[in-house]
Amino acid sequence: MIDGVNALYDEDLALQMKQLEFPTIQSTHSLVAKHVTKEKWNKLCKISTKTSGFTLAKAIACAVEFDNQHCGIYAGDWDSYKDFADVFDPIIQEYHGISADAKHTSDMDFSKITGNVNPDAPVHSTRIRVGRSIDGFGLSPGITQEQRVGVENLFKIASANFKDELAGTYYPLAGMEESVRQQLVDDHFLFVSGDRNLTVAGMERDWPEGRGIFHNKEKTFLVWVNEEDQLRIISMEKGGDVLGVFKRLAGGIEAVKDSVKAESGKDFCLDEKYGYIHSCPTNLGTGMRASVHIDLPGWTAHGVDKLKARCEELSLQPRGTRGESGGQTGHTYDISNKHRLGYSEVQLVQTMIDGVNTLYKEDLEFQAAQKA
């Protein structure tokens, strides 16, 4: 027994030393590969954050494991952005195109929005989502089991206080009845385990405990609890009433914030420099993605690459309706705001509305020219 314990101890020390060695970063073209130098690694590799014990090795796990990452880094808590600032700051500045002294301003005042998407535009649906994190709890890559359950319990209390059109039901993933699960699948609301990135990043530990989905009676207001973010708050509906969807989202965010504050005294994590804190630095700032599914047959015939270039000019991002990596089918596109950080929520929604109207006008012109 003595010899065995001593052997285990020696092996443990050796493993600890190996974990402090500068890692081989498989994603050689990632921002992690560019900004995690050996010098920075040696300076930061022994640090563990106070909130969740997160380390730089855990933060860059995806860039080390995979060869296809663009960014390649996640934060395990708000502390991560501060403790590992030598790495996070330059990555965030390069990704978002902001200066080192930039400040973020949030503005959810829907009354400042001018106009709406043209009611004649062939818009199938509108969806706006944001992420929010409660101060004092880890973010999904680093959150402890106890903290994750704590976030879920706070949201359960919050959602029980929702009124009017926001009122609905919370469905925990743990112990979910098959009939409920199937209905959430049919509604395309259910998030599931198995994403390789989220797994390697540490976000699927203790699955499915502490996770769940809320939706209101009309299924136009949803909250995902403890997926990639502590809270992913979503407003959606058929058609192109972007202003109405944004108005509902603003009310929903306020309802969650007020209830969490009343119950726990805690606020959302809001950084003066980086806005609302998310686990993925690409979502910092507003964390907002405002999108419509719209038919653009004229642009499709004109050329998808030309549409992508035009969206870039309009500060928009086009995707196929199957999501970021699902590819394009037919002439229906998911069009959303490109930016997250450095612009307010009102600015991003206005940009999306104006850009979609411009694309629709141009699409009609292309259709007319193609028929001539």
Short mmCIF file of C-alpha atoms in Angstrom, two decimals:
data_model
loop_
_atom_site.label_atom_id
_atom_site.label_comp_id
_atom_site.label_asym_id
_atom_site.label_seq_id
_atom_site.Cartn_x
_atom_site.Cartn_y
_atom_site.Cartn_z
CA MET A 1 0.00 0.00 0.00
CA ILE A 2 2.79 2.45 0.94
CA ASP A 3 4.66 1.78 -2.28
CA GLY A 4 1.46 2.07 -4.31
CA VAL A 5 0.46 5.41 -2.76
CA ASN A 6 3.95 6.78 -3.35
CA ALA A 7 3.82 5.61 -6.97
CA LEU A 8 0.43 7.29 -7.50
CA TYR A 9 1.74 10.49 -5.93
CA ASP A 10 4.80 10.54 -8.19
CA GLU A 11 2.63 9.89 -11.23
CA ASP A 12 0.23 12.63 -10.17
CA LEU A 13 3.05 15.15 -9.93
CA ALA A 14 4.25 14.10 -13.37
CA LEU A 15 0.75 14.57 -14.81
CA GLN A 16 0.47 18.01 -13.18
CA MET A 17 3.79 19.03 -14.76
CA LYS A 18 2.66 17.73 -18.16
CA GLN A 19 -0.55 19.75 -17.92
CA LEU A 20 1.55 22.89 -17.50
CA GLU A 21 3.54 22.22 -20.66
CA PHE A 22 2.83 24.54 -23.61
CA PRO A 23 0.14 22.68 -25.61
CA THR A 24 0.12 21.79 -29.29
CA ILE A 25 -2.64 23.92 -30.82
CA GLN A 26 -4.24 21.92 -33.64
CA SER A 27 -6.19 24.90 -35.02
CA THR A 28 -3.07 26.54 -36.40
CA HIS A 29 -4.95 29.38 -38.10
CA SER A 30 -7.13 30.21 -35.08
CA LEU A 31 -7.00 33.37 -32.98
CA VAL A 32 -5.84 31.16 -30.10
CA ALA A 33 -2.81 30.02 -32.11
CA LYS A 34 -1.99 33.64 -32.85
CA HIS A 35 -2.43 35.06 -29.36
CA VAL A 36 -1.58 32.21 -26.96
CA THR A 37 2.19 32.48 -27.08
CA LYS A 38 4.58 30.42 -24.99
CA GLU A 39 5.40 33.54 -22.99
CA LYS A 40 1.73 34.20 -22.17
CA TRP A 41 1.15 30.52 -21.43
CA ASN A 42 3.97 30.40 -18.90
CA LYS A 43 2.59 33.52 -17.23
CA LEU A 44 -1.03 32.34 -17.01
CA CYS A 45 -1.08 28.52 -17.03
CA LYS A 46 -1.04 28.10 -13.22
CA ILE A 47 -3.93 30.49 -12.56
CA SER A 48 -7.33 29.11 -11.48
CA THR A 49 -10.28 31.50 -11.39
CA LYS A 50 -12.03 32.19 -8.11
CA THR A 51 -15.63 31.57 -9.24
CA SER A 52 -15.25 28.15 -10.86
CA GLY A 53 -11.56 27.16 -10.78
CA PHE A 54 -11.24 27.63 -14.54
CA THR A 55 -7.83 27.53 -16.24
CA LEU A 56 -6.33 28.70 -19.51
CA ALA A 57 -5.91 25.06 -20.56
CA LYS A 58 -9.66 24.52 -20.22
CA ALA A 59 -10.37 27.79 -22.04
CA ILE A 60 -8.44 26.79 -25.18
CA ALA A 61 -9.36 23.09 -25.15
CA CYS A 62 -11.25 23.26 -28.47
CA ALA A 63 -8.32 24.87 -30.32
CA VAL A 64 -6.03 22.18 -28.91
CA GLU A 65 -8.40 19.29 -29.72
CA PHE A 66 -9.71 20.36 -33.15
CA ASP A 67 -8.10 21.77 -36.30
CA ASN A 68 -11.11 23.77 -37.55
CA GLN A 69 -11.55 26.54 -34.96
CA HIS A 70 -11.61 30.21 -35.94
CA CYS A 71 -11.70 31.70 -32.46
CA GLY A 72 -11.09 28.58 -30.32
CA ILE A 73 -11.54 29.91 -26.80
CA TYR A 74 -14.30 29.97 -24.15
CA ALA A 75 -14.60 31.65 -20.76
CA GLY A 76 -15.53 29.59 -17.70
CA ASP A 77 -16.72 32.59 -15.69
CA TRP A 78 -16.55 36.39 -15.68
CA ASP A 79 -13.18 36.08 -13.90
CA SER A 80 -11.72 34.38 -16.99
CA TYR A 81 -11.94 37.58 -19.01
CA LYS A 82 -10.02 39.39 -16.26
CA ASP A 83 -7.51 36.74 -15.13
CA PHE A 84 -6.60 35.75 -18.70
CA ALA A 85 -6.94 39.26 -20.17
CA ASP A 86 -3.53 39.00 -21.85
CA VAL A 87 -5.10 36.37 -24.12
CA PHE A 88 -8.78 37.35 -24.24
CA ASP A 89 -8.30 41.08 -24.89
CA PRO A 90 -6.38 40.82 -28.18
CA ILE A 91 -8.61 37.99 -29.42
CA ILE A 92 -11.77 40.00 -28.68
CA GLN A 93 -10.35 43.17 -30.23
CA GLU A 94 -9.32 41.37 -33.41
CA TYR A 95 -12.53 39.37 -33.78
CA HIS A 96 -14.89 42.29 -33.18
CA GLY A 97 -12.70 44.96 -34.76
CA ILE A 98 -12.71 47.23 -31.71
CA SER A 99 -9.99 49.34 -30.13
CA ALA A 100 -8.31 48.56 -26.81
CA ASP A 101 -10.13 51.46 -25.12
CA ALA A 102 -13.60 50.76 -26.57
CA LYS A 103 -16.67 50.93 -24.32
CA HIS A 104 -19.95 49.10 -24.89
CA THR A 105 -23.38 50.71 -24.59
CA SER A 106 -26.57 48.68 -24.25
CA ASP A 107 -29.95 50.06 -25.36
CA MET A 108 -33.13 47.94 -25.43
CA ASP A 109 -35.56 50.88 -25.90
CA PHE A 110 -37.77 49.53 -28.70
CA SER A 111 -39.47 52.95 -29.09
CA LYS A 112 -36.30 54.17 -30.83
CA ILE A 113 -36.78 51.72 -33.73
CA THR A 114 -37.90 53.43 -36.95
CA GLY A 115 -40.22 51.52 -39.28
CA ASN A 116 -40.41 47.75 -39.71
CA VAL A 117 -39.79 45.10 -42.35
CA ASN A 118 -41.96 45.73 -45.43
CA PRO A 119 -45.19 43.75 -44.88
CA ASP A 120 -45.09 42.68 -48.56
CA ALA A 121 -41.66 41.02 -48.10
CA PRO A 122 -41.87 37.18 -48.20
CA VAL A 123 -40.67 36.71 -44.62
CA HIS A 124 -41.51 33.30 -43.12
CA SER A 125 -40.50 34.04 -39.53
CA THR A 126 -38.59 36.40 -37.22
CA ARG A 127 -36.36 35.39 -34.30
CA ILE A 128 -34.27 37.53 -31.93
CA ARG A 129 -32.15 36.01 -29.18
CA VAL A 130 -29.71 37.21 -26.55
CA GLY A 131 -27.66 35.51 -23.86
CA ARG A 132 -27.55 36.55 -20.22
CA SER A 133 -25.40 35.40 -17.30
CA ILE A 134 -26.11 35.87 -13.59
CA ASP A 135 -23.25 37.32 -11.55
CA GLY A 136 -21.62 34.97 -9.05
CA PHE A 137 -22.19 31.80 -11.10
CA GLY A 138 -19.78 30.22 -13.54
CA LEU A 139 -20.42 30.23 -17.28
CA SER A 140 -21.27 26.90 -18.94
CA PRO A 141 -17.67 25.74 -19.65
CA GLY A 142 -16.67 26.20 -16.00
CA ILE A 143 -19.87 26.26 -13.97
CA THR A 144 -19.93 23.83 -11.04
CA GLN A 145 -22.74 21.32 -10.59
CA GLU A 146 -24.04 23.26 -7.59
CA GLN A 147 -23.94 26.57 -9.46
CA ARG A 148 -25.74 25.12 -12.48
CA VAL A 149 -28.61 23.90 -10.29
CA GLY A 150 -28.60 27.31 -8.58
CA VAL A 151 -29.10 29.07 -11.93
CA GLU A 152 -31.93 26.71 -12.80
CA ASN A 153 -33.66 27.28 -9.45
CA LEU A 154 -33.41 31.06 -9.81
CA PHE A 155 -34.95 30.86 -13.28
CA LYS A 156 -37.76 28.58 -12.07
CA ILE A 157 -38.70 31.25 -9.52
CA ALA A 158 -38.38 34.00 -12.13
CA SER A 159 -40.52 32.22 -14.73
CA ALA A 160 -43.29 31.57 -12.18
CA ASN A 161 -43.65 35.36 -11.90
CA PHE A 162 -44.07 36.02 -15.64
CA LYS A 163 -47.33 37.78 -16.49
CA ASP A 164 -49.63 38.10 -19.50
CA GLU A 165 -48.09 37.02 -22.84
CA LEU A 166 -44.84 35.96 -21.14
CA ALA A 167 -46.55 33.46 -18.82
CA GLY A 168 -45.83 29.82 -19.54
CA THR A 169 -44.19 26.59 -18.32
CA TYR A 170 -40.64 25.49 -17.50
CA TYR A 171 -39.67 21.97 -18.63
CA PRO A 172 -36.54 20.53 -16.95
CA LEU A 173 -34.57 18.12 -19.14
CA ALA A 174 -33.90 15.78 -16.21
CA GLY A 175 -36.84 13.40 -15.82
CA MET A 176 -38.69 14.83 -18.82
CA GLU A 177 -41.72 12.79 -19.90
CA GLU A 178 -41.52 11.32 -23.40
CA SER A 179 -44.68 13.12 -24.55
CA VAL A 180 -43.23 16.47 -23.48
CA ARG A 181 -39.87 15.68 -25.09
CA GLN A 182 -41.51 14.73 -28.39
CA GLN A 183 -43.61 17.92 -28.43
CA LEU A 184 -40.50 20.06 -27.86
CA VAL A 185 -38.76 18.16 -30.70
CA ASP A 186 -41.77 18.75 -32.98
CA ASP A 187 -41.71 22.45 -32.12
CA HIS A 188 -37.92 22.58 -32.83
CA PHE A 189 -37.37 23.94 -29.31
CA LEU A 190 -35.35 21.13 -27.75
CA PHE A 191 -31.58 21.42 -27.40
CA VAL A 192 -29.72 18.13 -27.11
CA SER A 193 -26.32 16.79 -26.06
CA GLY A 194 -23.60 15.54 -28.36
CA ASP A 195 -22.11 18.69 -29.88
CA ARG A 196 -18.37 17.99 -30.03
CA ASN A 197 -17.35 21.59 -29.42
CA LEU A 198 -19.59 21.98 -26.39
CA THR A 199 -18.44 18.63 -25.01
CA VAL A 200 -14.72 19.40 -25.29
CA ALA A 201 -15.32 22.91 -23.92
CA GLY A 202 -16.85 21.35 -20.78
CA MET A 203 -20.43 22.48 -21.34
CA GLU A 204 -22.07 19.03 -21.25
CA ARG A 205 -20.82 17.90 -17.85
CA ASP A 206 -23.51 16.37 -15.57
CA TRP A 207 -25.96 16.20 -18.48
CA PRO A 208 -28.94 16.75 -18.30
CA GLU A 209 -29.05 18.02 -14.70
CA GLY A 210 -29.79 21.70 -14.19
CA ARG A 211 -30.94 22.29 -17.77
CA GLY A 212 -34.32 23.00 -19.24
CA ILE A 213 -36.57 24.94 -21.59
CA PHE A 214 -39.27 27.51 -20.89
CA HIS A 215 -41.88 28.72 -23.35
CA ASN A 216 -45.01 30.82 -23.08
CA LYS A 217 -48.45 29.61 -24.10
CA GLU A 218 -48.19 31.07 -27.60
CA LYS A 219 -44.66 29.61 -28.08
CA THR A 220 -43.33 33.04 -29.02
CA PHE A 221 -41.10 33.54 -25.96
CA LEU A 222 -38.51 30.91 -24.99
CA VAL A 223 -35.62 30.57 -22.57
CA TRP A 224 -32.95 27.86 -22.75
CA VAL A 225 -31.41 27.30 -19.32
CA ASN A 226 -27.76 26.21 -19.02
CA GLU A 227 -27.02 25.37 -22.62
CA GLU A 228 -24.06 27.33 -24.13
CA ASP A 229 -25.05 30.28 -21.94
CA GLN A 230 -26.72 30.30 -18.52
CA LEU A 231 -29.78 31.88 -20.12
CA ARG A 232 -30.52 32.06 -23.84
CA ILE A 233 -33.59 34.31 -24.14
CA ILE A 234 -35.54 34.09 -27.41
CA SER A 235 -38.49 35.95 -28.93
CA MET A 236 -39.95 34.61 -32.18
CA GLU A 237 -43.06 34.43 -34.32
CA LYS A 238 -44.28 33.80 -37.84
CA GLY A 239 -44.10 36.72 -40.27
CA GLY A 240 -41.93 39.81 -40.34
CA ASP A 241 -42.99 41.94 -37.36
CA VAL A 242 -39.42 42.55 -36.17
CA LEU A 243 -40.46 45.47 -33.97
CA GLY A 244 -43.08 43.36 -32.17
CA VAL A 245 -40.60 40.53 -31.62
CA PHE A 246 -37.99 42.95 -30.24
CA LYS A 247 -40.57 44.57 -27.94
CA ARG A 248 -41.51 41.16 -26.49
CA LEU A 249 -37.83 40.29 -26.02
CA ALA A 250 -37.14 43.53 -24.16
CA GLY A 251 -40.06 42.86 -21.80
CA GLY A 252 -38.95 39.27 -21.25
CA ILE A 253 -35.36 40.21 -20.41
CA GLU A 254 -36.60 42.82 -17.94
CA ALA A 255 -38.96 40.29 -16.31
CA VAL A 256 -36.14 37.77 -15.81
CA LYS A 257 -33.73 40.43 -14.51
CA ASP A 258 -36.17 41.92 -12.03
CA SER A 259 -37.23 38.55 -10.61
CA VAL A 260 -33.64 37.26 -10.26
CA LYS A 261 -32.64 40.51 -8.55
CA ALA A 262 -35.59 40.35 -6.15
CA GLU A 263 -34.90 36.71 -5.25
CA SER A 264 -31.10 36.71 -5.02
CA GLY A 265 -29.88 40.31 -5.08
CA LYS A 266 -27.79 39.38 -8.13
CA ASP A 267 -27.59 41.24 -11.44
CA PHE A 268 -26.70 40.11 -14.94
CA CYS A 269 -22.98 40.20 -15.72
CA LEU A 270 -22.53 43.52 -17.55
CA ASP A 271 -19.00 44.68 -18.27
CA GLU A 272 -18.28 48.33 -19.03
CA LYS A 273 -15.94 47.33 -21.84
CA TYR A 274 -17.41 44.10 -23.21
CA GLY A 275 -21.12 44.44 -22.50
CA TYR A 276 -23.10 41.36 -21.49
CA ILE A 277 -20.81 38.47 -20.57
CA HIS A 278 -21.13 35.21 -22.51
CA SER A 279 -19.13 32.00 -22.53
CA CYS A 280 -18.06 32.57 -26.14
CA PRO A 281 -16.23 35.86 -26.73
CA THR A 282 -17.81 36.12 -30.19
CA ASN A 283 -21.13 36.84 -28.44
CA LEU A 284 -19.87 39.60 -26.14
CA GLY A 285 -21.62 42.96 -26.20
CA THR A 286 -25.29 42.57 -27.00
CA GLY A 287 -25.09 38.80 -27.52
CA MET A 288 -27.93 39.54 -29.92
CA ARG A 289 -28.78 37.75 -33.13
CA ALA A 290 -31.82 39.25 -34.84
CA SER A 291 -32.85 37.25 -37.91
CA VAL A 292 -35.57 36.64 -40.46
CA HIS A 293 -36.15 33.74 -42.84
CA ILE A 294 -36.90 35.38 -46.19
CA ASP A 295 -37.30 34.24 -49.82
CA LEU A 296 -34.86 35.95 -52.19
CA PRO A 297 -35.29 34.23 -55.58
CA GLY A 298 -33.95 37.23 -57.51
CA TRP A 299 -30.75 37.33 -55.50
CA THR A 300 -30.40 33.53 -55.78
CA ALA A 301 -30.46 33.72 -59.58
CA HIS A 302 -28.14 36.73 -59.51
CA GLY A 303 -25.60 34.78 -57.45
CA VAL A 304 -25.26 33.61 -53.84
CA ASP A 305 -21.68 34.94 -53.61
CA LYS A 306 -22.95 38.36 -54.72
CA LEU A 307 -25.65 38.18 -52.06
CA LYS A 308 -23.00 37.42 -49.43
CA ALA A 309 -20.95 40.43 -50.58
CA ARG A 310 -24.01 42.68 -50.51
CA CYS A 311 -24.90 41.51 -46.99
CA GLU A 312 -21.36 42.38 -45.89
CA GLU A 313 -21.90 45.94 -47.18
CA LEU A 314 -25.17 46.13 -45.22
CA SER A 315 -23.58 44.72 -41.99
CA LEU A 316 -25.69 41.59 -42.34
CA GLN A 317 -24.88 37.89 -42.25
CA PRO A 318 -26.63 35.41 -44.60
CA ARG A 319 -26.99 31.73 -43.75
CA GLY A 320 -28.91 28.77 -45.01
CA THR A 321 -32.05 28.05 -43.02
CA ARG A 322 -30.42 24.93 -41.58
CA GLY A 323 -28.11 27.07 -39.47
CA GLU A 324 -24.50 28.17 -39.51
CA SER A 325 -23.07 24.98 -41.00
CA GLY A 326 -26.20 23.39 -42.46
CA GLY A 327 -25.84 24.70 -46.01
CA GLN A 328 -28.25 26.44 -48.34
CA THR A 329 -31.44 24.99 -49.78
CA GLY A 330 -33.72 26.71 -52.32
CA HIS A 331 -34.01 30.49 -52.19
CA THR A 332 -34.90 30.96 -48.50
CA TYR A 333 -32.19 32.63 -46.40
CA ASP A 334 -31.59 33.37 -42.76
CA ILE A 335 -30.54 37.04 -42.70
CA SER A 336 -29.23 38.50 -39.42
CA ASN A 337 -27.12 41.31 -37.99
CA LYS A 338 -23.39 40.68 -38.33
CA HIS A 339 -22.11 42.57 -35.28
CA ARG A 340 -22.53 41.90 -31.56
CA LEU A 341 -20.06 44.20 -29.78
CA GLY A 342 -19.61 47.94 -30.28
CA TYR A 343 -23.23 48.60 -31.25
CA SER A 344 -26.40 48.81 -29.14
CA GLU A 345 -29.31 46.39 -29.49
CA VAL A 346 -31.44 49.15 -31.03
CA GLN A 347 -28.75 49.87 -33.63
CA LEU A 348 -28.44 46.19 -34.57
CA VAL A 349 -32.19 45.66 -34.95
CA GLN A 350 -32.49 48.86 -36.99
CA THR A 351 -29.62 47.71 -39.22
CA MET A 352 -31.35 44.37 -39.77
CA ILE A 353 -34.72 45.96 -40.62
CA ASP A 354 -33.21 48.46 -43.05
CA GLY A 355 -30.94 45.85 -44.62
CA VAL A 356 -33.73 43.32 -45.16
CA ASN A 357 -35.90 46.00 -46.78
CA THR A 358 -33.00 46.92 -49.08
CA LEU A 359 -32.41 43.28 -50.06
CA TYR A 360 -36.13 42.80 -50.76
CA LYS A 361 -36.28 45.92 -52.97
CA GLU A 362 -33.22 44.77 -54.90
CA ASP A 363 -34.62 41.23 -55.16
CA LEU A 364 -37.74 42.55 -56.91
CA GLU A 365 -35.53 44.49 -59.33
CA PHE A 366 -33.50 41.36 -60.13
CA GLN A 367 -36.67 39.33 -60.66
CA ALA A 368 -38.02 41.94 -63.07
CA ALA A 369 -34.73 42.07 -65.01
CA GLN A 370 -34.53 38.26 -65.16
CA LYS A 371 -38.01 38.08 -66.69
CA ALA A 372 -37.29 40.77 -69.28
#
